[in-house]
Amino acid sequence: MKPAGALSKMALRRVGAHIRPGVTTAELDRIAEQIIRLHGGVPAFKGYGGFPASICSSVNAQIVHGIPSTETVLEEGDIVSIDTGAVVDGWVGDNAWTFYCGEPDPIDRELCEVTRDCLKRAIAMAIPGNHLGDIGAAVQEYAERHGFGIVREYVGHGVGHVMHEEPNVPNYGRRGRGVRLQAGMVIAIEPMITRGNPKNETMPNRWTVVTRDRSTAAHYENTIAITDDGPVILTQDAEGPWCPMEGGALA
Ligand code: MG
């Protein structure tokens, strides 16, 4: 699954390098699709359940599943969550990152850093013998300690030949509870954290999930293999599993 993960990360990194005020999310979508196909992959999201694009691009109060559009022009101070997935040789990779477009509001910056660190803490729990509740609790405890909200309606998931497999991987839980983790399992861990109330609604386009109070949201994701040697992040390219927070950083 490493080639699928690497290409997913490469697409995510490339999109991040093009994030700047004035760019449209449709342009970011085009960039991701181009790089995925150039390297022999297929965009995992395009056509998935009827989703019309190769990336999800969720700006500010949008939590996940934002649809790229020529009419969505990024502005200075936006935070934009990009989710990319690639299929290579029948295997899926899935990852996401919330980038800054220019200089974000300081609390939005904190929200993003905390959500990223929720992901790091959760990954550390992905070892044989632990339980899904250990992963969820790691996210929940750290997010709540910082006063942020935890989205419950959308969760991480198993990954394999299909993007969404069992088990569900919630971002909340109790330590020692839930499915016992075993070597060989592959899961996408993806905290979705809100600055305000995590209650959310789906827009009339039937995809885009947005906070009801229109507070900002952040979303970070990696695909992880659970092994006897510890967690292996499959969604990493030559530069590793993490992206710079700042959009445009590699441009
Ligand atoms: Mg996912």
PDB file of C-alpha atoms and ligand atoms in Angstrom:
ATOM      1  CA  MET A   1       0.000   0.000   0.000  1.00  0.00           C
ATOM      2  CA  LYS A   2       3.027   2.283   0.210  1.00  0.00           C
ATOM      3  CA  PRO A   3       2.916   3.430  -3.452  1.00  0.00           C
ATOM      4  CA  ALA A   4      -0.723   4.478  -3.074  1.00  0.00           C
ATOM      5  CA  GLY A   5       0.113   6.279   0.146  1.00  0.00           C
ATOM      6  CA  ALA A   6       3.136   8.008  -1.342  1.00  0.00           C
ATOM      7  CA  LEU A   7       1.177   9.274  -4.328  1.00  0.00           C
ATOM      8  CA  SER A   8      -1.630  10.491  -2.084  1.00  0.00           C
ATOM      9  CA  LYS A   9       0.895  12.488  -0.060  1.00  0.00           C
ATOM     10  CA  MET A  10       2.642  13.806  -3.149  1.00  0.00           C
ATOM     11  CA  ALA A  11      -0.669  15.124  -4.467  1.00  0.00           C
ATOM     12  CA  LEU A  12      -1.469  16.687  -1.110  1.00  0.00           C
ATOM     13  CA  ARG A  13       1.943  18.334  -0.897  1.00  0.00           C
ATOM     14  CA  ARG A  14       1.697  19.639  -4.450  1.00  0.00           C
ATOM     15  CA  VAL A  15      -1.725  21.135  -3.806  1.00  0.00           C
ATOM     16  CA  GLY A  16      -0.426  22.759  -0.630  1.00  0.00           C
ATOM     17  CA  ALA A  17       2.364  24.403  -2.604  1.00  0.00           C
ATOM     18  CA  HIS A  18      -0.237  26.141  -4.769  1.00  0.00           C
ATOM     19  CA  ILE A  19      -2.368  27.502  -1.965  1.00  0.00           C
ATOM     20  CA  ARG A  20      -2.283  31.272  -2.000  1.00  0.00           C
ATOM     21  CA  PRO A  21      -4.792  34.118  -2.117  1.00  0.00           C
ATOM     22  CA  GLY A  22      -6.522  34.196  -5.496  1.00  0.00           C
ATOM     23  CA  VAL A  23      -6.264  30.509  -6.377  1.00  0.00           C
ATOM     24  CA  THR A  24      -9.530  28.633  -6.906  1.00  0.00           C
ATOM     25  CA  THR A  25     -10.213  25.259  -5.374  1.00  0.00           C
ATOM     26  CA  ALA A  26     -11.044  23.995  -8.889  1.00  0.00           C
ATOM     27  CA  GLU A  27      -7.462  24.796  -9.874  1.00  0.00           C
ATOM     28  CA  LEU A  28      -6.184  22.834  -6.876  1.00  0.00           C
ATOM     29  CA  ASP A  29      -8.354  19.915  -7.928  1.00  0.00           C
ATOM     30  CA  ARG A  30      -6.904  19.982 -11.428  1.00  0.00           C
ATOM     31  CA  ILE A  31      -3.346  19.965 -10.033  1.00  0.00           C
ATOM     32  CA  ALA A  32      -4.063  16.943  -7.827  1.00  0.00           C
ATOM     33  CA  GLU A  33      -5.740  14.935 -10.571  1.00  0.00           C
ATOM     34  CA  GLN A  34      -2.893  15.689 -12.960  1.00  0.00           C
ATOM     35  CA  ILE A  35      -0.156  14.503 -10.611  1.00  0.00           C
ATOM     36  CA  ILE A  36      -2.050  11.381  -9.567  1.00  0.00           C
ATOM     37  CA  ARG A  37      -2.652  10.309 -13.162  1.00  0.00           C
ATOM     38  CA  LEU A  38       0.880  11.297 -14.241  1.00  0.00           C
ATOM     39  CA  HIS A  39       2.254   8.785 -11.738  1.00  0.00           C
ATOM     40  CA  GLY A  40      -0.031   5.978 -12.828  1.00  0.00           C
ATOM     41  CA  GLY A  41      -2.679   6.337 -10.147  1.00  0.00           C
ATOM     42  CA  VAL A  42      -6.390   6.983 -10.193  1.00  0.00           C
ATOM     43  CA  PRO A  43      -7.976   9.648  -7.980  1.00  0.00           C
ATOM     44  CA  ALA A  44      -9.756   7.686  -5.247  1.00  0.00           C
ATOM     45  CA  PHE A  45     -12.461  10.273  -4.643  1.00  0.00           C
ATOM     46  CA  LYS A  46     -13.585  10.978  -8.202  1.00  0.00           C
ATOM     47  CA  GLY A  47     -16.897   9.242  -8.709  1.00  0.00           C
ATOM     48  CA  TYR A  48     -16.837   7.760  -5.194  1.00  0.00           C
ATOM     49  CA  GLY A  49     -20.504   7.758  -4.239  1.00  0.00           C
ATOM     50  CA  GLY A  50     -20.917  10.279  -7.034  1.00  0.00           C
ATOM     51  CA  PHE A  51     -18.367  12.771  -5.688  1.00  0.00           C
ATOM     52  CA  PRO A  52     -17.491  15.020  -8.633  1.00  0.00           C
ATOM     53  CA  ALA A  53     -13.800  15.831  -8.007  1.00  0.00           C
ATOM     54  CA  SER A  54     -10.366  14.407  -7.195  1.00  0.00           C
ATOM     55  CA  ILE A  55      -9.931  16.310  -3.929  1.00  0.00           C
ATOM     56  CA  CYS A  56     -12.118  17.545  -1.136  1.00  0.00           C
ATOM     57  CA  SER A  57     -11.400  21.205  -0.421  1.00  0.00           C
ATOM     58  CA  SER A  58     -13.054  22.515   2.723  1.00  0.00           C
ATOM     59  CA  VAL A  59     -12.570  26.202   3.496  1.00  0.00           C
ATOM     60  CA  ASN A  60     -12.892  27.741   6.982  1.00  0.00           C
ATOM     61  CA  ALA A  61     -16.240  26.616   8.466  1.00  0.00           C
ATOM     62  CA  GLN A  62     -16.418  23.696   6.056  1.00  0.00           C
ATOM     63  CA  ILE A  63     -15.331  20.567   7.926  1.00  0.00           C
ATOM     64  CA  VAL A  64     -14.997  17.936   5.203  1.00  0.00           C
ATOM     65  CA  HIS A  65     -16.199  16.983   1.703  1.00  0.00           C
ATOM     66  CA  GLY A  66     -16.013  20.484   0.234  1.00  0.00           C
ATOM     67  CA  ILE A  67     -16.464  20.368  -3.540  1.00  0.00           C
ATOM     68  CA  PRO A  68     -13.817  22.228  -5.559  1.00  0.00           C
ATOM     69  CA  SER A  69     -15.254  25.096  -7.560  1.00  0.00           C
ATOM     70  CA  THR A  70     -14.131  27.791  -9.965  1.00  0.00           C
ATOM     71  CA  GLU A  71     -16.168  30.133  -7.770  1.00  0.00           C
ATOM     72  CA  THR A  72     -14.322  29.354  -4.545  1.00  0.00           C
ATOM     73  CA  VAL A  73     -11.400  31.777  -4.533  1.00  0.00           C
ATOM     74  CA  LEU A  74      -9.064  31.458  -1.553  1.00  0.00           C
ATOM     75  CA  GLU A  75      -8.482  34.612   0.448  1.00  0.00           C
ATOM     76  CA  GLU A  76      -5.761  35.835   2.779  1.00  0.00           C
ATOM     77  CA  GLY A  77      -6.306  34.318   6.221  1.00  0.00           C
ATOM     78  CA  ASP A  78      -8.378  31.328   5.090  1.00  0.00           C
ATOM     79  CA  ILE A  79      -7.627  27.892   6.393  1.00  0.00           C
ATOM     80  CA  VAL A  80      -8.305  25.207   3.805  1.00  0.00           C
ATOM     81  CA  SER A  81      -8.496  21.479   4.402  1.00  0.00           C
ATOM     82  CA  ILE A  82      -7.406  19.380   1.446  1.00  0.00           C
ATOM     83  CA  ASP A  83      -8.150  15.661   1.306  1.00  0.00           C
ATOM     84  CA  THR A  84      -6.504  13.574  -1.413  1.00  0.00           C
ATOM     85  CA  GLY A  85      -6.665   9.882  -2.195  1.00  0.00           C
ATOM     86  CA  ALA A  86      -4.995   7.778  -4.853  1.00  0.00           C
ATOM     87  CA  VAL A  87      -5.501   4.219  -6.031  1.00  0.00           C
ATOM     88  CA  VAL A  88      -2.332   2.459  -7.207  1.00  0.00           C
ATOM     89  CA  ASP A  89      -2.347  -1.202  -8.265  1.00  0.00           C
ATOM     90  CA  GLY A  90      -5.735  -1.625  -6.651  1.00  0.00           C
ATOM     91  CA  TRP A  91      -4.727  -0.253  -3.257  1.00  0.00           C
ATOM     92  CA  VAL A  92      -5.967   2.984  -1.739  1.00  0.00           C
ATOM     93  CA  GLY A  93      -4.145   5.779   0.087  1.00  0.00           C
ATOM     94  CA  ASP A  94      -6.045   8.518   1.910  1.00  0.00           C
ATOM     95  CA  ASN A  95      -4.701  11.647   3.625  1.00  0.00           C
ATOM     96  CA  ALA A  96      -5.630  15.217   4.486  1.00  0.00           C
ATOM     97  CA  TRP A  97      -4.039  18.423   5.698  1.00  0.00           C
ATOM     98  CA  THR A  98      -5.338  21.855   6.684  1.00  0.00           C
ATOM     99  CA  PHE A  99      -3.148  24.566   5.135  1.00  0.00           C
ATOM    100  CA  TYR A 100      -2.926  28.248   5.896  1.00  0.00           C
ATOM    101  CA  CYS A 101      -3.616  30.639   3.051  1.00  0.00           C
ATOM    102  CA  GLY A 102      -1.390  33.516   4.060  1.00  0.00           C
ATOM    103  CA  GLU A 103      -1.445  34.375   7.746  1.00  0.00           C
ATOM    104  CA  PRO A 104      -4.335  32.829   9.694  1.00  0.00           C
ATOM    105  CA  ASP A 105      -6.083  34.149  12.756  1.00  0.00           C
ATOM    106  CA  PRO A 106      -4.044  33.094  15.827  1.00  0.00           C
ATOM    107  CA  ILE A 107      -6.817  30.889  17.193  1.00  0.00           C
ATOM    108  CA  ASP A 108      -7.263  29.212  13.823  1.00  0.00           C
ATOM    109  CA  ARG A 109      -3.534  28.547  13.889  1.00  0.00           C
ATOM    110  CA  GLU A 110      -3.858  26.986  17.321  1.00  0.00           C
ATOM    111  CA  LEU A 111      -6.842  24.933  16.113  1.00  0.00           C
ATOM    112  CA  CYS A 112      -4.772  23.559  13.248  1.00  0.00           C
ATOM    113  CA  GLU A 113      -1.725  22.813  15.379  1.00  0.00           C
ATOM    114  CA  VAL A 114      -3.823  21.067  18.013  1.00  0.00           C
ATOM    115  CA  THR A 115      -5.650  18.990  15.375  1.00  0.00           C
ATOM    116  CA  ARG A 116      -2.355  17.996  13.776  1.00  0.00           C
ATOM    117  CA  ASP A 117      -1.030  17.012  17.192  1.00  0.00           C
ATOM    118  CA  CYS A 118      -4.226  15.045  17.900  1.00  0.00           C
ATOM    119  CA  LEU A 119      -3.350  13.022  14.817  1.00  0.00           C
ATOM    120  CA  LYS A 120       0.223  12.477  16.023  1.00  0.00           C
ATOM    121  CA  ARG A 121      -0.977  11.344  19.433  1.00  0.00           C
ATOM    122  CA  ALA A 122      -3.545   9.024  17.888  1.00  0.00           C
ATOM    123  CA  ILE A 123      -0.986   7.438  15.565  1.00  0.00           C
ATOM    124  CA  ALA A 124       1.211   6.638  18.567  1.00  0.00           C
ATOM    125  CA  MET A 125      -1.668   4.556  19.949  1.00  0.00           C
ATOM    126  CA  ALA A 126      -1.927   2.455  16.763  1.00  0.00           C
ATOM    127  CA  ILE A 127      -0.031  -0.581  18.061  1.00  0.00           C
ATOM    128  CA  PRO A 128      -1.050  -4.239  18.396  1.00  0.00           C
ATOM    129  CA  GLY A 129      -2.891  -4.946  21.631  1.00  0.00           C
ATOM    130  CA  ASN A 130      -4.289  -1.435  21.959  1.00  0.00           C
ATOM    131  CA  HIS A 131      -7.929  -0.765  21.174  1.00  0.00           C
ATOM    132  CA  LEU A 132      -9.765   1.659  18.919  1.00  0.00           C
ATOM    133  CA  GLY A 133     -10.827   3.457  22.091  1.00  0.00           C
ATOM    134  CA  ASP A 134      -7.179   4.309  22.780  1.00  0.00           C
ATOM    135  CA  ILE A 135      -6.987   6.126  19.459  1.00  0.00           C
ATOM    136  CA  GLY A 136     -10.267   7.964  19.977  1.00  0.00           C
ATOM    137  CA  ALA A 137      -9.396   8.905  23.534  1.00  0.00           C
ATOM    138  CA  ALA A 138      -6.020  10.302  22.464  1.00  0.00           C
ATOM    139  CA  VAL A 139      -7.781  12.687  20.076  1.00  0.00           C
ATOM    140  CA  GLN A 140     -10.617  13.552  22.411  1.00  0.00           C
ATOM    141  CA  GLU A 141      -8.475  14.258  25.455  1.00  0.00           C
ATOM    142  CA  TYR A 142      -6.054  16.537  23.636  1.00  0.00           C
ATOM    143  CA  ALA A 143      -8.740  18.470  21.727  1.00  0.00           C
ATOM    144  CA  GLU A 144     -10.897  18.951  24.812  1.00  0.00           C
ATOM    145  CA  ARG A 145      -7.912  20.055  26.867  1.00  0.00           C
ATOM    146  CA  HIS A 146      -7.591  22.948  24.411  1.00  0.00           C
ATOM    147  CA  GLY A 147     -11.304  23.740  24.465  1.00  0.00           C
ATOM    148  CA  PHE A 148     -12.046  22.670  20.918  1.00  0.00           C
ATOM    149  CA  GLY A 149     -14.986  20.646  19.591  1.00  0.00           C
ATOM    150  CA  ILE A 150     -14.883  17.079  18.262  1.00  0.00           C
ATOM    151  CA  VAL A 151     -16.908  16.124  15.230  1.00  0.00           C
ATOM    152  CA  ARG A 152     -18.652  12.817  15.932  1.00  0.00           C
ATOM    153  CA  GLU A 153     -20.678  12.190  12.791  1.00  0.00           C
ATOM    154  CA  TYR A 154     -17.596  11.635  10.603  1.00  0.00           C
ATOM    155  CA  VAL A 155     -14.821   9.250  11.562  1.00  0.00           C
ATOM    156  CA  GLY A 156     -11.692   7.510  10.360  1.00  0.00           C
ATOM    157  CA  HIS A 157     -11.940   4.087   8.767  1.00  0.00           C
ATOM    158  CA  GLY A 158     -10.210   0.957   7.599  1.00  0.00           C
ATOM    159  CA  VAL A 159      -8.434   1.265   4.242  1.00  0.00           C
ATOM    160  CA  GLY A 160      -7.615  -1.435   1.700  1.00  0.00           C
ATOM    161  CA  HIS A 161      -8.803  -2.158  -1.806  1.00  0.00           C
ATOM    162  CA  VAL A 162     -11.706   0.133  -0.947  1.00  0.00           C
ATOM    163  CA  MET A 163     -11.348   3.568   0.618  1.00  0.00           C
ATOM    164  CA  HIS A 164     -13.838   3.079   3.436  1.00  0.00           C
ATOM    165  CA  GLU A 165     -13.623  -0.324   5.108  1.00  0.00           C
ATOM    166  CA  GLU A 166     -14.334  -1.536   8.600  1.00  0.00           C
ATOM    167  CA  PRO A 167     -13.682  -0.619  11.294  1.00  0.00           C
ATOM    168  CA  ASN A 168     -14.884   2.910  11.942  1.00  0.00           C
ATOM    169  CA  VAL A 169     -12.212   4.911  13.787  1.00  0.00           C
ATOM    170  CA  PRO A 170     -13.949   7.561  15.914  1.00  0.00           C
ATOM    171  CA  ASN A 171     -12.191  10.638  17.266  1.00  0.00           C
ATOM    172  CA  TYR A 172     -13.608  10.015  20.717  1.00  0.00           C
ATOM    173  CA  GLY A 173     -13.678   7.018  22.980  1.00  0.00           C
ATOM    174  CA  ARG A 174     -12.521   5.358  26.142  1.00  0.00           C
ATOM    175  CA  ARG A 175      -9.153   3.788  26.615  1.00  0.00           C
ATOM    176  CA  GLY A 176      -9.176  -0.005  26.482  1.00  0.00           C
ATOM    177  CA  ARG A 177     -12.555  -0.141  24.724  1.00  0.00           C
ATOM    178  CA  GLY A 178     -13.519  -1.106  21.211  1.00  0.00           C
ATOM    179  CA  VAL A 179     -11.936  -3.305  18.573  1.00  0.00           C
ATOM    180  CA  ARG A 180      -8.554  -4.713  19.539  1.00  0.00           C
ATOM    181  CA  LEU A 181      -5.825  -3.620  17.130  1.00  0.00           C
ATOM    182  CA  GLN A 182      -3.810  -6.305  15.373  1.00  0.00           C
ATOM    183  CA  ALA A 183      -0.726  -6.306  13.177  1.00  0.00           C
ATOM    184  CA  GLY A 184      -1.778  -6.138   9.535  1.00  0.00           C
ATOM    185  CA  MET A 185      -4.699  -3.772  10.006  1.00  0.00           C
ATOM    186  CA  VAL A 186      -4.615  -0.539   8.000  1.00  0.00           C
ATOM    187  CA  ILE A 187      -6.653   2.425   9.170  1.00  0.00           C
ATOM    188  CA  ALA A 188      -7.080   6.078   8.261  1.00  0.00           C
ATOM    189  CA  ILE A 189      -6.964   8.244  11.372  1.00  0.00           C
ATOM    190  CA  GLU A 190      -8.516  11.650  10.727  1.00  0.00           C
ATOM    191  CA  PRO A 191      -9.404  14.033  13.558  1.00  0.00           C
ATOM    192  CA  MET A 192     -11.943  16.706  12.574  1.00  0.00           C
ATOM    193  CA  ILE A 193     -11.875  19.431  15.199  1.00  0.00           C
ATOM    194  CA  THR A 194     -13.850  22.669  15.473  1.00  0.00           C
ATOM    195  CA  ARG A 195     -13.072  26.024  17.009  1.00  0.00           C
ATOM    196  CA  GLY A 196     -16.642  26.323  18.268  1.00  0.00           C
ATOM    197  CA  ASN A 197     -19.565  23.943  18.521  1.00  0.00           C
ATOM    198  CA  PRO A 198     -18.963  20.731  16.537  1.00  0.00           C
ATOM    199  CA  LYS A 199     -22.615  20.393  15.498  1.00  0.00           C
ATOM    200  CA  ASN A 200     -22.756  20.399  11.727  1.00  0.00           C
ATOM    201  CA  GLU A 201     -24.988  20.258   8.692  1.00  0.00           C
ATOM    202  CA  THR A 202     -24.660  19.237   5.063  1.00  0.00           C
ATOM    203  CA  MET A 203     -25.033  21.890   2.403  1.00  0.00           C
ATOM    204  CA  PRO A 204     -27.656  21.628  -0.367  1.00  0.00           C
ATOM    205  CA  ASN A 205     -24.973  20.185  -2.686  1.00  0.00           C
ATOM    206  CA  ARG A 206     -25.371  17.028  -0.497  1.00  0.00           C
ATOM    207  CA  TRP A 207     -21.628  16.801   0.184  1.00  0.00           C
ATOM    208  CA  THR A 208     -20.109  19.782   1.919  1.00  0.00           C
ATOM    209  CA  VAL A 209     -20.239  19.465   5.706  1.00  0.00           C
ATOM    210  CA  VAL A 210     -20.153  22.780   7.569  1.00  0.00           C
ATOM    211  CA  THR A 211     -20.333  23.771  11.230  1.00  0.00           C
ATOM    212  CA  ARG A 212     -23.770  25.059  12.184  1.00  0.00           C
ATOM    213  CA  ASP A 213     -22.257  27.986  14.068  1.00  0.00           C
ATOM    214  CA  ARG A 214     -19.902  28.640  11.107  1.00  0.00           C
ATOM    215  CA  SER A 215     -16.866  28.401  13.344  1.00  0.00           C
ATOM    216  CA  THR A 216     -13.723  27.176  11.608  1.00  0.00           C
ATOM    217  CA  ALA A 217     -12.729  23.514  11.446  1.00  0.00           C
ATOM    218  CA  ALA A 218      -9.484  21.612  10.870  1.00  0.00           C
ATOM    219  CA  HIS A 219      -8.852  18.115   9.492  1.00  0.00           C
ATOM    220  CA  TYR A 220      -5.616  16.101   9.346  1.00  0.00           C
ATOM    221  CA  GLU A 221      -5.355  12.511   8.174  1.00  0.00           C
ATOM    222  CA  ASN A 222      -2.837   9.774   7.517  1.00  0.00           C
ATOM    223  CA  THR A 223      -3.233   6.127   6.536  1.00  0.00           C
ATOM    224  CA  ILE A 224      -1.495   3.910   9.080  1.00  0.00           C
ATOM    225  CA  ALA A 225      -0.420   0.261   9.030  1.00  0.00           C
ATOM    226  CA  ILE A 226      -0.413  -1.423  12.428  1.00  0.00           C
ATOM    227  CA  THR A 227       2.654  -3.643  12.675  1.00  0.00           C
ATOM    228  CA  ASP A 228       4.588  -5.514  15.338  1.00  0.00           C
ATOM    229  CA  ASP A 229       7.272  -2.850  14.916  1.00  0.00           C
ATOM    230  CA  GLY A 230       4.794  -0.052  15.663  1.00  0.00           C
ATOM    231  CA  PRO A 231       2.708   2.280  13.520  1.00  0.00           C
ATOM    232  CA  VAL A 232       3.875   2.741   9.923  1.00  0.00           C
ATOM    233  CA  ILE A 233       2.541   5.816   8.163  1.00  0.00           C
ATOM    234  CA  LEU A 234       1.781   4.656   4.630  1.00  0.00           C
ATOM    235  CA  THR A 235       0.885   8.113   3.359  1.00  0.00           C
ATOM    236  CA  GLN A 236       4.402   9.433   3.072  1.00  0.00           C
ATOM    237  CA  ASP A 237       6.512  10.473   0.132  1.00  0.00           C
ATOM    238  CA  ALA A 238      10.251  11.186  -0.110  1.00  0.00           C
ATOM    239  CA  GLU A 239       9.762  14.201   2.166  1.00  0.00           C
ATOM    240  CA  GLY A 240       7.947  12.268   4.861  1.00  0.00           C
ATOM    241  CA  PRO A 241       4.396  12.003   6.168  1.00  0.00           C
ATOM    242  CA  TRP A 242       3.834  15.663   7.142  1.00  0.00           C
ATOM    243  CA  CYS A 243       3.283  18.806   5.081  1.00  0.00           C
ATOM    244  CA  PRO A 244       4.263  22.372   5.912  1.00  0.00           C
ATOM    245  CA  MET A 245       1.334  24.161   7.549  1.00  0.00           C
ATOM    246  CA  GLU A 246       1.745  27.170   5.267  1.00  0.00           C
ATOM    247  CA  GLY A 247       0.309  26.867   1.816  1.00  0.00           C
ATOM    248  CA  GLY A 248       2.663  27.936  -0.984  1.00  0.00           C
ATOM    249  CA  ALA A 249       5.652  26.736   1.024  1.00  0.00           C
ATOM    250  CA  LEU A 250       7.136  24.695  -1.815  1.00  0.00           C
ATOM    251  CA  ALA A 251       6.118  26.952  -4.687  1.00  0.00           C
TER     252      ALA A 251
HETATM  253 MG    MG B   1     -10.452   9.204   5.137  1.00  0.00          MG
END
